[in-house]
XYZ file of C-alpha atoms in Angstrom:
592
model
C -14.111 -33.294 -24.100
C -12.610 -33.586 -27.568
C -12.562 -37.139 -28.887
C -9.219 -38.818 -28.206
C -7.997 -36.129 -25.782
C -7.707 -37.369 -22.191
C -8.041 -35.320 -18.979
C -4.311 -35.821 -18.453
C -3.619 -34.265 -21.844
C -5.735 -31.232 -20.946
C -3.973 -30.882 -17.587
C -0.643 -30.710 -19.378
C -1.954 -28.202 -21.931
C -3.494 -25.944 -19.280
C -0.414 -26.025 -17.043
C 1.844 -25.264 -20.000
C -0.416 -22.384 -21.038
C -0.433 -20.896 -17.537
C 3.337 -21.170 -17.137
C 3.965 -19.524 -20.497
C 1.542 -16.752 -19.559
C 3.322 -15.980 -16.273
C 6.795 -16.338 -17.776
C 5.875 -13.923 -20.553
C 4.527 -11.392 -18.101
C 7.836 -11.468 -16.269
C 8.746 -9.701 -13.114
C 9.745 -6.432 -14.795
C 6.226 -5.936 -16.150
C 4.826 -5.977 -12.629
C 7.035 -3.340 -11.024
C 10.360 -1.877 -11.983
C 11.679 -2.678 -8.522
C 10.426 -6.281 -8.532
C 13.761 -7.922 -9.228
C 15.335 -6.114 -6.276
C 12.868 -7.501 -3.766
C 14.416 -10.454 -1.992
C 10.948 -11.515 -0.791
C 12.072 -11.911 2.804
C 8.998 -11.924 5.006
C 8.496 -11.352 8.705
C 6.112 -13.907 10.178
C 3.527 -12.258 12.434
C 1.968 -14.569 15.006
C -1.295 -12.713 15.540
C -2.919 -9.552 14.301
C -4.250 -8.661 17.756
C -1.401 -8.291 20.235
C -1.676 -9.783 23.698
C -1.124 -7.742 26.852
C 2.516 -8.828 27.086
C 3.924 -9.209 23.593
C 7.602 -10.023 22.997
C 8.302 -6.546 21.629
C 11.690 -5.920 20.089
C 14.049 -6.377 17.163
C 13.044 -9.379 15.010
C 15.357 -12.364 15.341
C 16.495 -14.582 12.482
C 13.882 -17.255 13.190
C 11.111 -14.679 12.729
C 11.849 -14.455 9.002
C 10.957 -16.704 6.086
C 11.691 -16.472 2.377
C 8.669 -16.114 0.115
C 9.757 -19.133 -1.907
C 9.401 -21.322 1.205
C 6.096 -19.953 2.496
C 4.171 -23.063 1.379
C 6.932 -25.581 2.099
C 6.117 -28.448 4.481
C 7.614 -28.328 7.958
C 9.964 -30.924 9.470
C 7.023 -33.219 10.177
C 5.942 -33.102 6.548
C 2.870 -30.905 6.920
C 2.548 -27.537 5.210
C 2.935 -24.329 7.202
C -0.596 -23.332 6.250
C -3.132 -23.609 3.471
C -3.764 -19.875 3.791
C -1.015 -17.254 3.702
C -1.679 -13.529 4.143
C 0.952 -11.025 3.024
C 0.370 -7.651 4.638
C 2.122 -4.425 3.813
C 1.524 -0.713 3.356
C 0.845 0.990 0.033
C 3.863 0.855 -2.271
C 5.705 -1.885 -0.367
C 5.534 -4.221 -3.368
C 2.795 -6.719 -2.498
C 1.799 -7.220 -6.125
C 5.451 -7.390 -7.184
C 6.148 -10.124 -4.631
C 3.109 -12.091 -5.798
C 4.009 -11.770 -9.476
C 7.582 -12.801 -8.741
C 6.218 -15.881 -6.953
C 4.039 -16.670 -10.001
C 7.023 -16.193 -12.309
C 9.229 -18.432 -10.148
C 6.485 -21.075 -10.010
C 6.228 -21.033 -13.796
C 10.006 -21.421 -14.015
C 9.888 -24.409 -11.661
C 11.878 -22.670 -8.921
C 9.298 -22.741 -6.092
C 6.886 -25.328 -4.660
C 7.772 -28.053 -7.189
C 4.888 -30.492 -7.440
C 2.758 -28.644 -4.882
C 0.470 -26.680 -7.213
C -0.782 -27.552 -10.676
C -2.490 -24.194 -11.207
C -2.192 -20.669 -9.843
C -5.383 -18.632 -10.258
C -4.559 -14.918 -9.923
C -7.372 -12.521 -8.948
C -6.919 -8.745 -8.818
C -9.517 -7.845 -6.179
C -9.667 -4.178 -7.159
C -10.302 -4.985 -10.810
C -13.189 -7.377 -10.128
C -14.859 -4.928 -7.716
C -16.628 -3.289 -10.669
C -18.793 -6.387 -11.171
C -22.072 -6.745 -9.292
C -21.880 -10.526 -9.003
C -19.284 -13.178 -9.812
C -18.725 -16.877 -9.238
C -15.549 -18.798 -8.487
C -15.962 -20.450 -11.885
C -15.848 -16.989 -13.504
C -12.487 -16.296 -11.861
C -11.058 -19.588 -13.090
C -12.312 -19.341 -16.666
C -11.131 -15.723 -16.877
C -7.597 -16.936 -16.122
C -7.838 -19.225 -19.166
C -9.914 -16.903 -21.351
C -7.516 -17.206 -24.294
C -7.565 -21.013 -24.519
C -10.308 -23.500 -25.378
C -11.155 -26.649 -23.479
C -13.130 -28.065 -20.552
C -11.378 -25.864 -18.000
C -13.566 -26.507 -14.964
C -13.969 -30.235 -15.636
C -10.209 -30.689 -15.593
C -9.008 -28.200 -12.991
C -11.533 -29.036 -10.285
C -10.652 -32.738 -10.264
C -7.729 -32.029 -7.924
C -8.702 -28.958 -5.845
C -5.782 -29.580 -3.467
C -3.485 -28.696 -6.376
C -5.021 -25.226 -6.750
C -3.595 -21.988 -5.359
C -5.907 -18.981 -5.491
C -4.124 -15.623 -5.238
C -6.367 -12.803 -3.986
C -4.289 -9.683 -4.595
C -5.388 -6.465 -2.879
C -8.048 -7.853 -0.549
C -10.550 -5.031 -0.021
C -11.292 -3.081 3.123
C -14.687 -4.665 3.652
C -17.621 -2.253 3.758
C -19.978 -4.638 5.500
C -19.427 -7.607 7.831
C -20.596 -10.005 5.112
C -18.442 -12.810 6.420
C -20.267 -12.783 9.766
C -23.403 -14.131 8.101
C -22.602 -17.742 7.255
C -25.812 -18.112 5.255
C -24.597 -15.416 2.843
C -21.496 -17.393 1.928
C -21.430 -19.897 -0.898
C -19.829 -23.316 -1.357
C -20.987 -23.650 -4.965
C -18.297 -22.649 -7.524
C -21.010 -21.872 -10.082
C -23.135 -19.614 -7.871
C -22.752 -15.903 -8.530
C -22.473 -13.702 -5.441
C -21.549 -10.069 -4.681
C -17.783 -9.740 -5.006
C -17.142 -9.190 -1.288
C -19.286 -12.213 -0.401
C -17.423 -14.312 -2.963
C -14.037 -13.284 -1.561
C -15.193 -13.984 1.997
C -16.392 -17.428 0.876
C -12.826 -18.162 -0.223
C -11.304 -16.874 3.015
C -13.751 -18.786 5.228
C -12.956 -21.944 3.247
C -16.527 -22.411 2.100
C -15.245 -22.491 -1.462
C -12.561 -25.053 -2.276
C -11.643 -25.966 1.326
C -8.889 -28.274 0.039
C -7.230 -25.539 -2.024
C -4.587 -23.068 -0.855
C -4.930 -19.291 -0.616
C -2.396 -16.496 -0.959
C -3.866 -13.126 0.042
C -2.295 -9.667 -0.044
C -3.770 -6.816 1.978
C -2.965 -3.419 3.397
C -2.899 -3.140 7.211
C -6.199 -1.239 7.046
C -7.910 -4.359 5.678
C -6.387 -6.715 8.230
C -8.725 -6.151 11.174
C -11.832 -7.353 9.361
C -9.904 -9.913 7.347
C -8.397 -11.392 10.508
C -11.853 -12.241 11.855
C -12.502 -14.365 8.748
C -9.234 -16.296 8.711
C -8.846 -19.868 9.874
C -5.348 -21.105 10.763
C -3.578 -18.683 8.467
C 0.089 -17.792 8.291
C 0.450 -14.008 8.418
C 3.614 -12.389 7.148
C 4.703 -8.799 6.647
C 6.550 -7.672 3.526
C 9.633 -5.740 4.575
C 10.855 -2.382 3.337
C 14.075 -2.148 1.330
C 17.230 -2.754 3.312
C 20.067 -0.309 2.622
C 21.741 -2.955 0.456
C 18.565 -3.525 -1.595
C 18.014 0.199 -1.987
C 21.605 0.702 -3.096
C 21.266 -2.108 -5.664
C 18.067 -0.578 -6.968
C 19.592 2.896 -7.388
C 22.600 1.421 -9.197
C 20.253 -0.327 -11.631
C 18.329 2.863 -12.430
C 21.176 5.226 -13.350
C 23.510 4.995 -16.315
C 26.558 5.479 -14.112
C 27.439 4.348 -10.608
C 28.643 7.835 -9.618
C 25.297 9.451 -10.432
C 23.434 6.703 -8.587
C 25.597 6.995 -5.494
C 25.313 10.794 -5.411
C 21.550 10.456 -5.116
C 21.757 7.471 -2.772
C 24.097 9.192 -0.327
C 22.234 12.461 -0.778
C 19.261 10.789 0.878
C 21.291 10.488 4.070
C 21.172 14.272 4.402
C 17.399 14.098 4.836
C 16.352 11.613 7.515
C 12.677 11.612 6.603
C 13.330 11.026 2.903
C 15.980 8.416 3.671
C 13.406 6.447 5.669
C 10.620 6.909 3.096
C 12.864 5.817 0.222
C 13.072 2.368 1.788
C 9.548 2.022 0.445
C 10.021 0.679 -3.126
C 7.441 2.968 -4.753
C 9.224 6.030 -3.320
C 12.615 4.841 -4.588
C 11.069 4.277 -8.007
C 9.611 7.807 -8.153
C 12.849 9.435 -6.991
C 14.929 7.571 -9.555
C 12.383 8.150 -12.337
C 12.548 11.938 -12.083
C 16.245 12.270 -11.205
C 17.727 10.079 -13.941
C 17.898 13.030 -16.324
C 17.726 15.927 -13.892
C 20.449 18.249 -12.713
C 21.999 18.868 -9.317
C 19.408 21.570 -8.628
C 16.717 18.943 -8.357
C 18.896 16.815 -6.123
C 19.241 19.825 -3.846
C 15.478 20.315 -3.874
C 15.089 16.642 -3.015
C 16.692 17.295 0.362
C 13.688 19.416 1.353
C 11.197 16.568 0.892
C 9.863 15.585 4.304
C 6.612 13.718 3.696
C 4.956 11.247 1.332
C 2.889 14.106 -0.088
C 6.119 16.008 -0.815
C 7.489 13.085 -2.826
C 4.326 12.548 -4.877
C 4.014 16.279 -5.581
C 7.714 16.358 -6.538
C 7.162 13.475 -8.982
C 4.149 15.077 -10.688
C 5.768 18.517 -10.892
C 8.964 17.124 -12.440
C 7.001 15.113 -15.003
C 5.201 18.326 -15.974
C 8.426 20.333 -16.276
C 10.120 17.768 -18.526
C 7.233 17.230 -20.969
C 7.945 17.689 -24.659
C 5.672 18.181 -27.641
C 2.802 19.791 -25.716
C 2.389 22.999 -23.750
C 2.446 23.242 -19.968
C -1.213 24.292 -20.088
C -2.061 21.116 -22.026
C -0.128 19.050 -19.495
C -2.018 20.677 -16.637
C -5.286 20.045 -18.465
C -4.422 16.343 -18.605
C -3.634 16.384 -14.883
C -6.986 18.038 -14.104
C -8.740 15.275 -16.018
C -6.753 12.615 -14.174
C -7.746 14.139 -10.831
C -11.482 13.972 -11.503
C -11.091 10.535 -13.123
C -9.270 9.287 -10.019
C -11.876 10.714 -7.652
C -14.797 9.303 -9.616
C -13.049 5.936 -9.737
C -12.447 5.900 -5.995
C -16.069 6.876 -5.386
C -17.264 3.955 -7.543
C -14.523 1.478 -6.542
C -13.238 1.571 -10.110
C -9.603 1.096 -11.144
C -10.084 0.188 -14.824
C -11.071 2.951 -17.234
C -12.170 2.841 -20.848
C -11.565 5.543 -23.443
C -15.108 6.807 -22.868
C -14.304 7.348 -19.175
C -11.205 9.336 -20.059
C -13.103 11.457 -22.583
C -15.741 12.396 -20.018
C -12.924 13.894 -17.963
C -11.396 15.833 -20.834
C -8.664 13.351 -21.774
C -8.725 12.628 -25.511
C -7.336 9.802 -27.630
C -4.330 11.942 -28.538
C -3.595 12.450 -24.860
C -3.556 8.707 -24.160
C -0.823 8.284 -26.769
C 1.178 11.112 -25.227
C 4.410 10.222 -23.436
C 3.430 12.579 -20.623
C 0.452 10.442 -19.576
C 2.634 7.333 -19.556
C 4.087 8.658 -16.301
C 0.713 8.127 -14.621
C -1.428 5.714 -16.671
C -0.779 2.362 -18.303
C -2.769 0.251 -20.724
C -4.115 -2.926 -19.144
C -2.510 -6.056 -20.529
C -4.990 -7.935 -22.708
C -7.495 -5.086 -22.562
C -8.635 -3.169 -25.644
C -8.069 0.506 -24.828
C -8.519 -0.091 -21.103
C -6.334 1.925 -18.744
C -5.407 1.978 -15.081
C -3.138 4.135 -12.945
C 0.494 3.035 -12.780
C 0.019 2.432 -9.072
C -3.131 2.590 -6.979
C -1.502 5.203 -4.724
C -1.398 7.530 -7.774
C -5.191 7.320 -7.939
C -5.397 8.019 -4.200
C -3.039 11.010 -4.448
C -4.871 12.560 -7.406
C -8.174 12.101 -5.581
C -6.729 14.122 -2.699
C -5.639 16.821 -5.175
C -9.163 16.832 -6.623
C -10.691 17.616 -3.233
C -7.957 20.107 -2.333
C -8.770 22.131 -5.473
C -12.485 21.410 -5.770
C -13.776 24.869 -4.862
C -11.999 26.402 -7.857
C -15.083 27.150 -9.981
C -13.112 27.198 -13.235
C -12.675 23.433 -13.111
C -15.367 22.040 -15.402
C -15.192 18.401 -14.308
C -16.174 18.796 -10.663
C -19.747 17.697 -11.358
C -18.481 14.234 -12.346
C -17.927 13.422 -8.664
C -21.007 13.959 -6.528
C -19.724 13.124 -3.069
C -17.806 15.324 -0.655
C -14.478 14.218 0.765
C -16.159 13.516 4.124
C -18.696 11.197 2.471
C -16.016 9.363 0.514
C -13.876 8.646 3.555
C -16.738 7.798 5.903
C -18.383 5.586 3.278
C -15.960 2.754 3.940
C -15.279 3.549 7.577
C -11.623 4.210 6.770
C -11.260 7.606 8.399
C -7.645 8.535 9.038
C -6.376 5.203 7.692
C -7.239 6.277 4.144
C -4.091 7.116 2.212
C -6.116 9.728 0.331
C -6.978 11.632 3.485
C -3.332 11.461 4.566
C -2.408 13.044 1.229
C -5.144 15.656 1.751
C -3.559 16.634 5.062
C -0.207 16.964 3.301
C -1.572 19.112 0.478
C -3.028 21.589 2.982
C 0.349 22.486 4.464
C 0.684 26.259 4.099
C 4.014 25.983 2.318
C 2.737 23.688 -0.440
C 0.143 26.035 -1.939
C 2.515 27.498 -4.525
C 3.857 24.105 -5.597
C 0.326 22.720 -5.968
C -0.727 25.749 -8.035
C 2.388 25.563 -10.240
C 1.820 21.874 -10.945
C -1.951 21.732 -11.330
C -2.665 25.347 -12.323
C -5.282 25.812 -9.606
C -5.239 27.196 -6.079
C -5.952 25.131 -2.987
C -9.512 25.749 -1.818
C -9.605 28.573 0.743
C -10.977 27.486 4.082
C -10.468 23.762 3.446
C -7.561 23.574 5.879
C -9.646 24.911 8.755
C -12.564 22.723 7.669
C -10.358 19.627 7.843
C -9.018 20.614 11.257
C -12.527 21.114 12.657
C -13.629 17.780 11.202
C -10.614 16.086 12.805
C -11.305 17.657 16.202
C -14.929 16.544 15.964
C -13.860 12.968 15.182
C -11.453 12.944 18.142
C -14.007 14.332 20.608
C -16.813 12.024 19.483
C -16.447 8.904 21.654
C -17.989 6.495 19.146
C -15.752 7.786 16.332
C -12.687 7.913 18.558
C -12.944 4.205 19.350
C -12.590 3.469 15.629
C -9.412 5.533 15.219
C -6.034 3.834 15.088
C -3.723 6.451 16.701
C -0.861 5.713 14.317
C -3.084 6.564 11.341
C -3.844 9.911 12.978
C -0.112 10.452 13.624
C 0.644 9.920 9.930
C -2.012 12.457 8.917
C -0.606 15.054 11.307
C 2.953 14.285 10.200
C 1.956 14.928 6.578
C 0.742 18.453 7.322
C 3.987 19.233 9.239
C 2.467 21.947 11.429
C 3.214 21.597 15.125
C 0.444 23.931 16.279
C -2.046 21.960 14.213
C -0.783 18.692 15.744
C -0.876 20.197 19.243
C -4.569 21.132 18.942
C -5.418 17.543 18.033
C -3.069 15.637 20.339
C -4.004 17.751 23.366
C -7.491 16.230 23.177
C -6.007 12.769 23.785
C -5.369 11.881 27.419
C -3.634 8.599 26.653
C -2.584 6.683 23.564
C -2.170 2.925 23.235
C -0.390 1.784 20.088
C -1.378 -1.812 19.413
C -0.204 -3.362 16.143
C 1.949 -6.398 15.280
C 4.752 -4.244 13.853
C 5.869 -0.640 13.712
C 8.380 0.791 11.261
C 10.828 3.659 11.448
C 8.309 5.753 9.534
C 5.691 5.025 12.199
C 8.041 6.059 15.003
C 9.048 9.202 13.081
C 5.383 10.232 12.746
C 4.701 9.424 16.396
C 7.718 11.437 17.566
C 6.608 14.473 15.569
C 3.146 14.372 17.123
C 3.892 13.663 20.772
C 6.632 16.261 20.970
C 4.041 18.846 19.922
C 1.819 18.127 22.902
C 1.989 20.239 26.057
C -0.799 18.445 27.891
C -0.957 15.385 30.112
C -0.195 12.583 27.654
C 0.685 8.938 28.200
C 1.908 6.863 25.258
C 2.028 3.083 25.478
C 3.636 1.108 22.643
C 2.746 -2.587 22.425
C 3.859 -4.670 19.475
C 5.737 -7.788 18.458
C 8.422 -6.180 16.349
C 10.028 -2.797 15.731
C 11.443 -2.743 12.214
C 14.370 -0.838 10.776
C 16.479 -0.494 13.931
C 19.143 -3.081 13.118
C 21.889 -0.450 12.753
C 22.930 0.647 16.233
C 24.507 3.978 15.365
C 21.427 5.146 13.490
C 19.017 3.742 16.064
C 20.665 5.729 18.836
C 20.284 8.929 16.840
C 16.749 8.219 15.689
C 14.997 9.710 18.709
C 16.098 13.372 18.649
C 17.548 14.765 21.902
C 15.086 17.653 21.718
C 12.135 15.276 22.026
C 9.833 16.972 24.544
C 7.463 14.600 26.252
C 6.004 16.000 29.437
C 4.585 12.691 30.637
C 5.793 9.075 30.882
C 6.659 7.282 27.664
C 6.475 3.503 27.956
C 8.104 0.878 25.772
C 6.768 -2.442 27.009
C 8.796 -5.656 27.305
C 11.972 -4.457 25.651
C 14.569 -7.215 25.227
C 18.285 -6.633 25.655
C 18.995 -5.658 22.058
C 19.965 -2.627 19.968
C 16.541 -1.269 20.886
C 17.935 -0.240 24.266
C 19.681 2.557 22.377
C 16.285 4.173 21.974
C 16.026 4.263 25.725
C 19.490 5.809 25.939
C 18.421 8.532 23.534
C 15.364 9.237 25.638
C 17.568 9.520 28.738
C 19.501 12.315 27.091
C 19.631 15.287 29.527
C 17.807 17.423 26.950
C 14.897 14.988 26.806
C 12.060 15.950 29.156
C 10.564 12.522 29.718
C 9.734 12.290 33.427
C 9.503 8.545 33.696
C 10.813 5.756 31.456
C 9.487 2.243 31.923
């Protein structure tokens, strides 16, 4: 240590530095919708649901505000040293975390509980072969000198490690205790290092805040010890309304779009996902009523992403449409190569290999899709990870077009990519691929990207799906709701029927299901003409607080030829779902 400078002095300097860093970053730099997220969380008791879960509408005591997630209980002990925030792509997990960091720096949350917050972007560190916990800490303070480790590690109970975007583990590394490390200085493979944190081998006295998609939760759950699990909620109508009002120059324009969503049930539900609201507002702020009319035809997530990219292309200035399409082609192969190599950060040399030049990176057009990494010298990443996943799907949808010169940059087939991590139908990329292969989207894809969808790929994907369903070992790994979302994206009832008819019974077993989940399920089961039993077991059904809309949610034309079971329904607005199913036009034979 420097002569005359005490450990206490360094603690003050480091804390001040960290607070200034997080305050400067600010919530608006994380996500445009960050300030509209109230950070209300739904506490989930377990990831694996018991045989008789208390399924129904969440009650008030099921919720907790993010700012209180680490508060002590009435007896003075903390809720948990480990908190896991789960949520689907685009729900705002990173925004919630950055808002928490900002509020901590401003002294508004957990006063006195944590001296230091160490933020780790799990996707960004995945490019390293080996890392140590000390590397993560010193990287947080890379722009300040001093004995970081000597000072910070004196009080490990005052540390909060934030692991943002916990990966979908490729291998069960956490099952081998001897692989894990308790030494902060020992370098380990990234997944092993992260598992060492989760299993409390590293810094057992410290606290953990983890964010993860539902697809990562099954393996993550097996590593957790006494963790609090909470689900980040979609926008409420009030939050969505506030967001739209903030994005348009006038309230009338904002409300026209907001109420226009009500004319399209699928889009209205999807726009409760913050990333979808952001995309809709981004492209409609300066667009005419014609685009708002077109918006009413958007039924799926793929529709919305394709709509966003096509509108960005049509409004570009200063470059030709061909040049814009050329940039998009480069982004597609860049995205696919990145996904293949678990890479989310790209240098100028990476962009050049995919035909994107320095001039292009300074172009306003690319700012709709890429952003420069803060603190990085000419290092870029996609605006949102789902953009990289969507463009990867486009890459594979167009790959057989021989005029695309960058196909050789990505060596693996789409089957190899998706089977590599055991994700299957849960991969957002494969869900987008299903959506892109809808017969009616071919023209829109060609207009936007200047290339035709590969002939024969649709039938190839269908055959692959049927093979996965019929193979018993593969079928056991499939979460039915993931399959439902894939089939919903392609929006072809005959296609869905061929797949669903191979399923004799379906058990849906997750902690929570959203309106979007039920919409996808309804589309799929109504397509089936075979003997089909659907059993829904969960703790909470989300998004059904409004009785009038809940009663209309299940369409009266729903055709289920076999019993449909909703287990352990409480007396609540959820009973309106049952009333809808009892409609004389509904062909359910038995309702339990």
